[in-house]
Structure formats: structure tokens, C-alpha cells
Amino acid sequence: MAKNSTYKANGELKRGLGNEYKLTWSDDKSEYLLTCKLCSHSTTMIHNRCFELEVKRLSTICEPVEPTCQNKAIPGQPKTFRPYYIPTSPENRRGIKKLKPRCKNRDKGIYNHPELYKLDGKAQPDRIIERVVKKPLKKGGKPVTQIIKEEKLGSQLLTCHACNSKLPVKLNPANRHYRDSDNVKIFKDLMNKDIFNRMMDKHKLGAKVIYDKINFFYEQALAFDHYHSQMIDHAVATRILSLSSDRQFYLSNWGDHNMPKPTHIVNTSTVDNHSGFVFVSNVNFDFTSDYQEINKEHREKKEQEKFPYYRRYAQYVLSNDDVNVQAPEH
């Protein structure tokens, strides 16, 4: 393990790392590399903070983003501070404005830590919106004009117990979403593997809008899966399940032009027949495998299988023709 440089008696930094490693300059990468003095192998150095942020990013993949207290108090970003006011008189309730320090509940979500927040009304009252659409009453029928009523839920306000900052949480995820009436149509087009350019022409939307909606669908799928995963123990406690397991085979492209061999990837899934809930879906893909080592073991196994075959063939010839036949050497 590489160590930090040591200091001289007068406080100056010594040259080198003081152990079996040294710093070398790479003209190709335009950066310093950590080189071992024993084997001369060089590796790229990664900053500790960058490594910590990358580990945190990888650990949050496939995890829904929980609303937390918005009092971040990040220097250089005025919008991340939350103020509070000291009234100077009954008429002037906002007399002196002061900024709150960073809240200790900043990284604690409202779902995993509900005791840190309290309900505090709604940002706006619930509304019922009427829309006039042309829709057939039955399949294959003639479209008729209908009035569809939709309920728009107002955002729920929560107050943080630590800093008394309020944060709104959408009860309807599509609230204030651009052209939310087209979300179902775009989602069906994505499920049917529709062409992206065709979706832009059909719905008269730009590429950025569709990409934003894809991110919205992804976040909703994570929230749906997270909710049902938490409720799975209570949901199946008193039920008799009817499960089905199946395998699907996928053919992947090859990454090496010298070996044009598509690889079979097997996906095994178990689904509830009544609700369609997927309990598990595993793919036989190992990220830590080395294809060169696998090919080497495969060749060695093939070579070992040839010896008993030739041995049996030689014994068969000797027993029938009484000829001195020797198995080929390998």
C-alpha cells in the first residue's frame, strides 16, 4: 500500500513516497501515475473524495429518491439556505431576516424517518378538472364526445422538527408535469418498442421532453417496486400463492471481432399468476468472470476428454484385428 510522503526535521516535504512506490508522469494521460518499484506496474490515482462520491452514487442506483429537508446551506448557493424572521412589531412580522444553519435531517428521508417530520396542511386545495375528449364507448364503436373528470391533488406540506423548514411533497407525481395527458401514450409506445423519431412526430414533442418523461417513468417504477417490496411480507402472510417460473434466453452481441460468437444469457423469473408481481428475476451473468481464463479451462477440459476416447478406440482395434495400434500422442 502506498503511503504519504514524510517530512524532514525542519518541516520540509521529502521527495518520493518513502516506500516501494514512486510517482511517474504519463504524457498520454497528462497526469501522475503511481508506479511500483518492484514490478514497474503503474496505476491511475483516484482522489479519496471522488472515490467516496462514486461509491455513494453506485449505492443509490435503483433506489428511489426520498424527499428530505431542503435546508442544505451550501456556500455559494443562496437558494439552498432557509431563512427565518424575527418580528419587530405586530405590524411588521418580517422584521429581521436571518439564515438557518444546515439541518441535521438533510439526508434523512420522510419515508424511512417519518418521526422527524410532521404534516402541516397542503400547498393548495384539491381540484376537479373537466376535460372534453372524443372516445368510443365500446371497442370498435364510433367515437363520441365525453366529459372526463380528473382529480388534481394538492401537494402535502411537511415541517421538519429540527429546523422548522417546510417542504412540499407531491401527492400526484404528474402534478405540473408538461403534457401529463400524453404520459400513458408515450409509455405504451416505449413498451411496444416504437421508433423514437416516430414518437416525436406523432405526439409533436421534442427529444428532451421524451427523455425527461423516460426519467419520470424510471423514478415511478423505482417507487412502485420499493413500496411493494416493503409490503410483500404483509401481502403474502395470509394468502395461498400461485407462482410460475420461466426462463428467457437472450443473445448478446460479441465485443471481440476475433471471436464472433453470440453469448446466451439466461433470465429466470418467478411471477405471481394473480397479481403479476415479479418476486425475483435473476440473470446468469457474473461481472467478475474472466473470459480468457474460462477459454483456457475449456481448452484444457477438451484436451482431457480426448485421451479416454482414443484409448477406447485403440483397445477396440486391438481386440478385433489384433493389430498393434498406438493412440495418437498429444
PDB file of N, CA and C in Angstrom, residues 78-124:
ATOM      1  N   PRO A  78     -27.320  30.582  -2.760  1.00  0.00           N
ATOM      2  CA  PRO A  78     -28.262  31.238  -1.834  1.00  0.00           C
ATOM      3  C   PRO A  78     -29.596  30.499  -1.707  1.00  0.00           C
ATOM      4  N   LYS A  79     -30.027  29.806  -2.767  1.00  0.00           N
ATOM      5  CA  LYS A  79     -31.329  29.145  -2.720  1.00  0.00           C
ATOM      6  C   LYS A  79     -31.344  27.940  -1.795  1.00  0.00           C
ATOM      7  N   THR A  80     -30.175  27.451  -1.384  1.00  0.00           N
ATOM      8  CA  THR A  80     -30.134  26.288  -0.506  1.00  0.00           C
ATOM      9  C   THR A  80     -30.266  26.665   0.965  1.00  0.00           C
ATOM     10  N   PHE A  81     -30.272  27.964   1.280  1.00  0.00           N
ATOM     11  CA  PHE A  81     -30.435  28.409   2.654  1.00  0.00           C
ATOM     12  C   PHE A  81     -31.916  28.657   2.933  1.00  0.00           C
ATOM     13  N   ARG A  82     -32.335  28.388   4.163  1.00  0.00           N
ATOM     14  CA  ARG A  82     -33.700  28.652   4.586  1.00  0.00           C
ATOM     15  C   ARG A  82     -33.679  29.751   5.643  1.00  0.00           C
ATOM     16  N   PRO A  83     -34.406  30.851   5.427  1.00  0.00           N
ATOM     17  CA  PRO A  83     -34.380  31.960   6.398  1.00  0.00           C
ATOM     18  C   PRO A  83     -35.478  31.830   7.452  1.00  0.00           C
ATOM     19  N   TYR A  84     -35.303  32.541   8.514  1.00  0.00           N
ATOM     20  CA  TYR A  84     -36.362  32.733   9.496  1.00  0.00           C
ATOM     21  C   TYR A  84     -36.365  34.215   9.884  1.00  0.00           C
ATOM     22  N   TYR A  85     -37.536  34.698  10.329  1.00  0.00           N
ATOM     23  CA  TYR A  85     -37.732  36.140  10.549  1.00  0.00           C
ATOM     24  C   TYR A  85     -38.042  36.414  12.020  1.00  0.00           C
ATOM     25  N   ILE A  86     -37.442  37.461  12.524  1.00  0.00           N
ATOM     26  CA  ILE A  86     -37.689  37.919  13.890  1.00  0.00           C
ATOM     27  C   ILE A  86     -38.573  39.162  13.804  1.00  0.00           C
ATOM     28  N   PRO A  87     -39.827  39.076  14.223  1.00  0.00           N
ATOM     29  CA  PRO A  87     -40.719  40.242  14.092  1.00  0.00           C
ATOM     30  C   PRO A  87     -40.288  41.376  15.013  1.00  0.00           C
ATOM     31  N   THR A  88     -40.383  42.581  14.511  1.00  0.00           N
ATOM     32  CA  THR A  88     -40.047  43.775  15.292  1.00  0.00           C
ATOM     33  C   THR A  88     -41.272  44.456  15.865  1.00  0.00           C
ATOM     34  N   SER A  89     -42.441  44.211  15.285  1.00  0.00           N
ATOM     35  CA  SER A  89     -43.693  44.797  15.776  1.00  0.00           C
ATOM     36  C   SER A  89     -44.839  43.933  15.274  1.00  0.00           C
ATOM     37  N   PRO A  90     -46.024  44.084  15.832  1.00  0.00           N
ATOM     38  CA  PRO A  90     -47.160  43.305  15.318  1.00  0.00           C
ATOM     39  C   PRO A  90     -47.482  43.600  13.865  1.00  0.00           C
ATOM     40  N   GLU A  91     -47.184  44.812  13.404  1.00  0.00           N
ATOM     41  CA  GLU A  91     -47.447  45.145  12.010  1.00  0.00           C
ATOM     42  C   GLU A  91     -46.364  44.593  11.094  1.00  0.00           C
ATOM     43  N   ASN A  92     -45.139  44.578  11.538  1.00  0.00           N
ATOM     44  CA  ASN A  92     -44.023  44.104  10.721  1.00  0.00           C
ATOM     45  C   ASN A  92     -43.590  42.733  11.234  1.00  0.00           C
ATOM     46  N   ARG A  93     -44.229  41.682  10.700  1.00  0.00           N
ATOM     47  CA  ARG A  93     -43.906  40.334  11.145  1.00  0.00           C
ATOM     48  C   ARG A  93     -42.569  39.868  10.595  1.00  0.00           C
ATOM     49  N   ARG A  94     -42.163  40.391   9.443  1.00  0.00           N
ATOM     50  CA  ARG A  94     -40.876  40.052   8.860  1.00  0.00           C
ATOM     51  C   ARG A  94     -39.916  41.209   9.094  1.00  0.00           C
ATOM     52  N   GLY A  95     -39.482  41.318  10.315  1.00  0.00           N
ATOM     53  CA  GLY A  95     -38.619  42.435  10.644  1.00  0.00           C
ATOM     54  C   GLY A  95     -37.166  42.164  10.307  1.00  0.00           C
ATOM     55  N   ILE A  96     -36.570  41.194  10.979  1.00  0.00           N
ATOM     56  CA  ILE A  96     -35.155  40.885  10.784  1.00  0.00           C
ATOM     57  C   ILE A  96     -35.043  39.486  10.175  1.00  0.00           C
ATOM     58  N   LYS A  97     -34.360  39.400   9.066  1.00  0.00           N
ATOM     59  CA  LYS A  97     -34.206  38.133   8.361  1.00  0.00           C
ATOM     60  C   LYS A  97     -32.864  37.508   8.720  1.00  0.00           C
ATOM     61  N   LYS A  98     -32.881  36.251   9.147  1.00  0.00           N
ATOM     62  CA  LYS A  98     -31.668  35.512   9.458  1.00  0.00           C
ATOM     63  C   LYS A  98     -31.717  34.150   8.795  1.00  0.00           C
ATOM     64  N   LEU A  99     -30.533  33.619   8.509  1.00  0.00           N
ATOM     65  CA  LEU A  99     -30.433  32.335   7.827  1.00  0.00           C
ATOM     66  C   LEU A  99     -30.218  31.212   8.843  1.00  0.00           C
ATOM     67  N   LYS A 100     -30.880  30.105   8.597  1.00  0.00           N
ATOM     68  CA  LYS A 100     -30.739  28.943   9.462  1.00  0.00           C
ATOM     69  C   LYS A 100     -29.475  28.164   9.095  1.00  0.00           C
ATOM     70  N   PRO A 101     -28.844  27.504  10.050  1.00  0.00           N
ATOM     71  CA  PRO A 101     -27.700  26.632   9.700  1.00  0.00           C
ATOM     72  C   PRO A 101     -28.182  25.364   9.026  1.00  0.00           C
ATOM     73  N   ARG A 102     -27.233  24.592   8.499  1.00  0.00           N
ATOM     74  CA  ARG A 102     -27.566  23.353   7.809  1.00  0.00           C
ATOM     75  C   ARG A 102     -28.308  22.406   8.749  1.00  0.00           C
ATOM     76  N   CYS A 103     -29.408  21.857   8.238  1.00  0.00           N
ATOM     77  CA  CYS A 103     -30.252  20.989   9.058  1.00  0.00           C
ATOM     78  C   CYS A 103     -29.617  19.606   9.173  1.00  0.00           C
ATOM     79  N   LYS A 104     -29.735  18.999  10.354  1.00  0.00           N
ATOM     80  CA  LYS A 104     -29.185  17.669  10.571  1.00  0.00           C
ATOM     81  C   LYS A 104     -30.048  16.570   9.960  1.00  0.00           C
ATOM     82  N   ASN A 105     -31.270  16.908   9.533  1.00  0.00           N
ATOM     83  CA  ASN A 105     -32.158  15.935   8.887  1.00  0.00           C
ATOM     84  C   ASN A 105     -32.071  16.002   7.370  1.00  0.00           C
ATOM     85  N   ARG A 106     -31.022  16.626   6.845  1.00  0.00           N
ATOM     86  CA  ARG A 106     -30.929  16.849   5.410  1.00  0.00           C
ATOM     87  C   ARG A 106     -30.931  15.547   4.630  1.00  0.00           C
ATOM     88  N   ASP A 107     -30.192  14.551   5.045  1.00  0.00           N
ATOM     89  CA  ASP A 107     -30.068  13.301   4.300  1.00  0.00           C
ATOM     90  C   ASP A 107     -30.982  12.201   4.830  1.00  0.00           C
ATOM     91  N   LYS A 108     -31.976  12.544   5.615  1.00  0.00           N
ATOM     92  CA  LYS A 108     -32.895  11.557   6.191  1.00  0.00           C
ATOM     93  C   LYS A 108     -34.262  11.748   5.553  1.00  0.00           C
ATOM     94  N   GLY A 109     -34.703  10.750   4.776  1.00  0.00           N
ATOM     95  CA  GLY A 109     -35.930  10.861   4.004  1.00  0.00           C
ATOM     96  C   GLY A 109     -37.173  10.766   4.868  1.00  0.00           C
ATOM     97  N   ILE A 110     -38.276  11.198   4.285  1.00  0.00           N
ATOM     98  CA  ILE A 110     -39.540  11.224   5.025  1.00  0.00           C
ATOM     99  C   ILE A 110     -40.163   9.841   5.145  1.00  0.00           C
ATOM    100  N   TYR A 111     -39.759   8.889   4.300  1.00  0.00           N
ATOM    101  CA  TYR A 111     -40.334   7.545   4.359  1.00  0.00           C
ATOM    102  C   TYR A 111     -39.602   6.658   5.364  1.00  0.00           C
ATOM    103  N   ASN A 112     -38.285   6.719   5.377  1.00  0.00           N
ATOM    104  CA  ASN A 112     -37.516   5.916   6.328  1.00  0.00           C
ATOM    105  C   ASN A 112     -37.442   6.559   7.712  1.00  0.00           C
ATOM    106  N   HIS A 113     -37.645   7.877   7.792  1.00  0.00           N
ATOM    107  CA  HIS A 113     -37.598   8.581   9.078  1.00  0.00           C
ATOM    108  C   HIS A 113     -38.830   9.478   9.209  1.00  0.00           C
ATOM    109  N   PRO A 114     -40.026   8.901   9.290  1.00  0.00           N
ATOM    110  CA  PRO A 114     -41.230   9.751   9.381  1.00  0.00           C
ATOM    111  C   PRO A 114     -41.349  10.481  10.704  1.00  0.00           C
ATOM    112  N   GLU A 115     -40.635  10.018  11.748  1.00  0.00           N
ATOM    113  CA  GLU A 115     -40.747  10.681  13.042  1.00  0.00           C
ATOM    114  C   GLU A 115     -40.058  12.047  13.066  1.00  0.00           C
ATOM    115  N   LEU A 116     -39.247  12.335  12.054  1.00  0.00           N
ATOM    116  CA  LEU A 116     -38.530  13.618  12.021  1.00  0.00           C
ATOM    117  C   LEU A 116     -39.339  14.724  11.368  1.00  0.00           C
ATOM    118  N   TYR A 117     -40.525  14.409  10.846  1.00  0.00           N
ATOM    119  CA  TYR A 117     -41.337  15.390  10.138  1.00  0.00           C
ATOM    120  C   TYR A 117     -42.772  15.316  10.641  1.00  0.00           C
ATOM    121  N   LYS A 118     -43.529  16.348  10.376  1.00  0.00           N
ATOM    122  CA  LYS A 118     -44.940  16.375  10.742  1.00  0.00           C
ATOM    123  C   LYS A 118     -45.735  16.993   9.600  1.00  0.00           C
ATOM    124  N   LEU A 119     -46.995  16.569   9.471  1.00  0.00           N
ATOM    125  CA  LEU A 119     -47.877  17.101   8.443  1.00  0.00           C
ATOM    126  C   LEU A 119     -48.288  18.524   8.802  1.00  0.00           C
ATOM    127  N   ASP A 120     -48.344  19.375   7.787  1.00  0.00           N
ATOM    128  CA  ASP A 120     -48.638  20.791   8.029  1.00  0.00           C
ATOM    129  C   ASP A 120     -49.503  21.351   6.903  1.00  0.00           C
ATOM    130  N   GLY A 121     -50.642  20.712   6.655  1.00  0.00           N
ATOM    131  CA  GLY A 121     -51.573  21.215   5.650  1.00  0.00           C
ATOM    132  C   GLY A 121     -51.133  20.896   4.233  1.00  0.00           C
ATOM    133  N   LYS A 122     -51.736  21.613   3.288  1.00  0.00           N
ATOM    134  CA  LYS A 122     -51.450  21.412   1.872  1.00  0.00           C
ATOM    135  C   LYS A 122     -51.058  22.736   1.232  1.00  0.00           C
ATOM    136  N   ALA A 123     -50.290  22.609   0.162  1.00  0.00           N
ATOM    137  CA  ALA A 123     -49.863  23.810  -0.547  1.00  0.00           C
ATOM    138  C   ALA A 123     -51.019  24.460  -1.287  1.00  0.00           C
ATOM    139  N   GLN A 124     -51.968  23.652  -1.771  1.00  0.00           N
ATOM    140  CA  GLN A 124     -53.158  24.158  -2.444  1.00  0.00           C
ATOM    141  C   GLN A 124     -54.259  23.116  -2.290  1.00  0.00           C
TER     142      GLN A 124
END
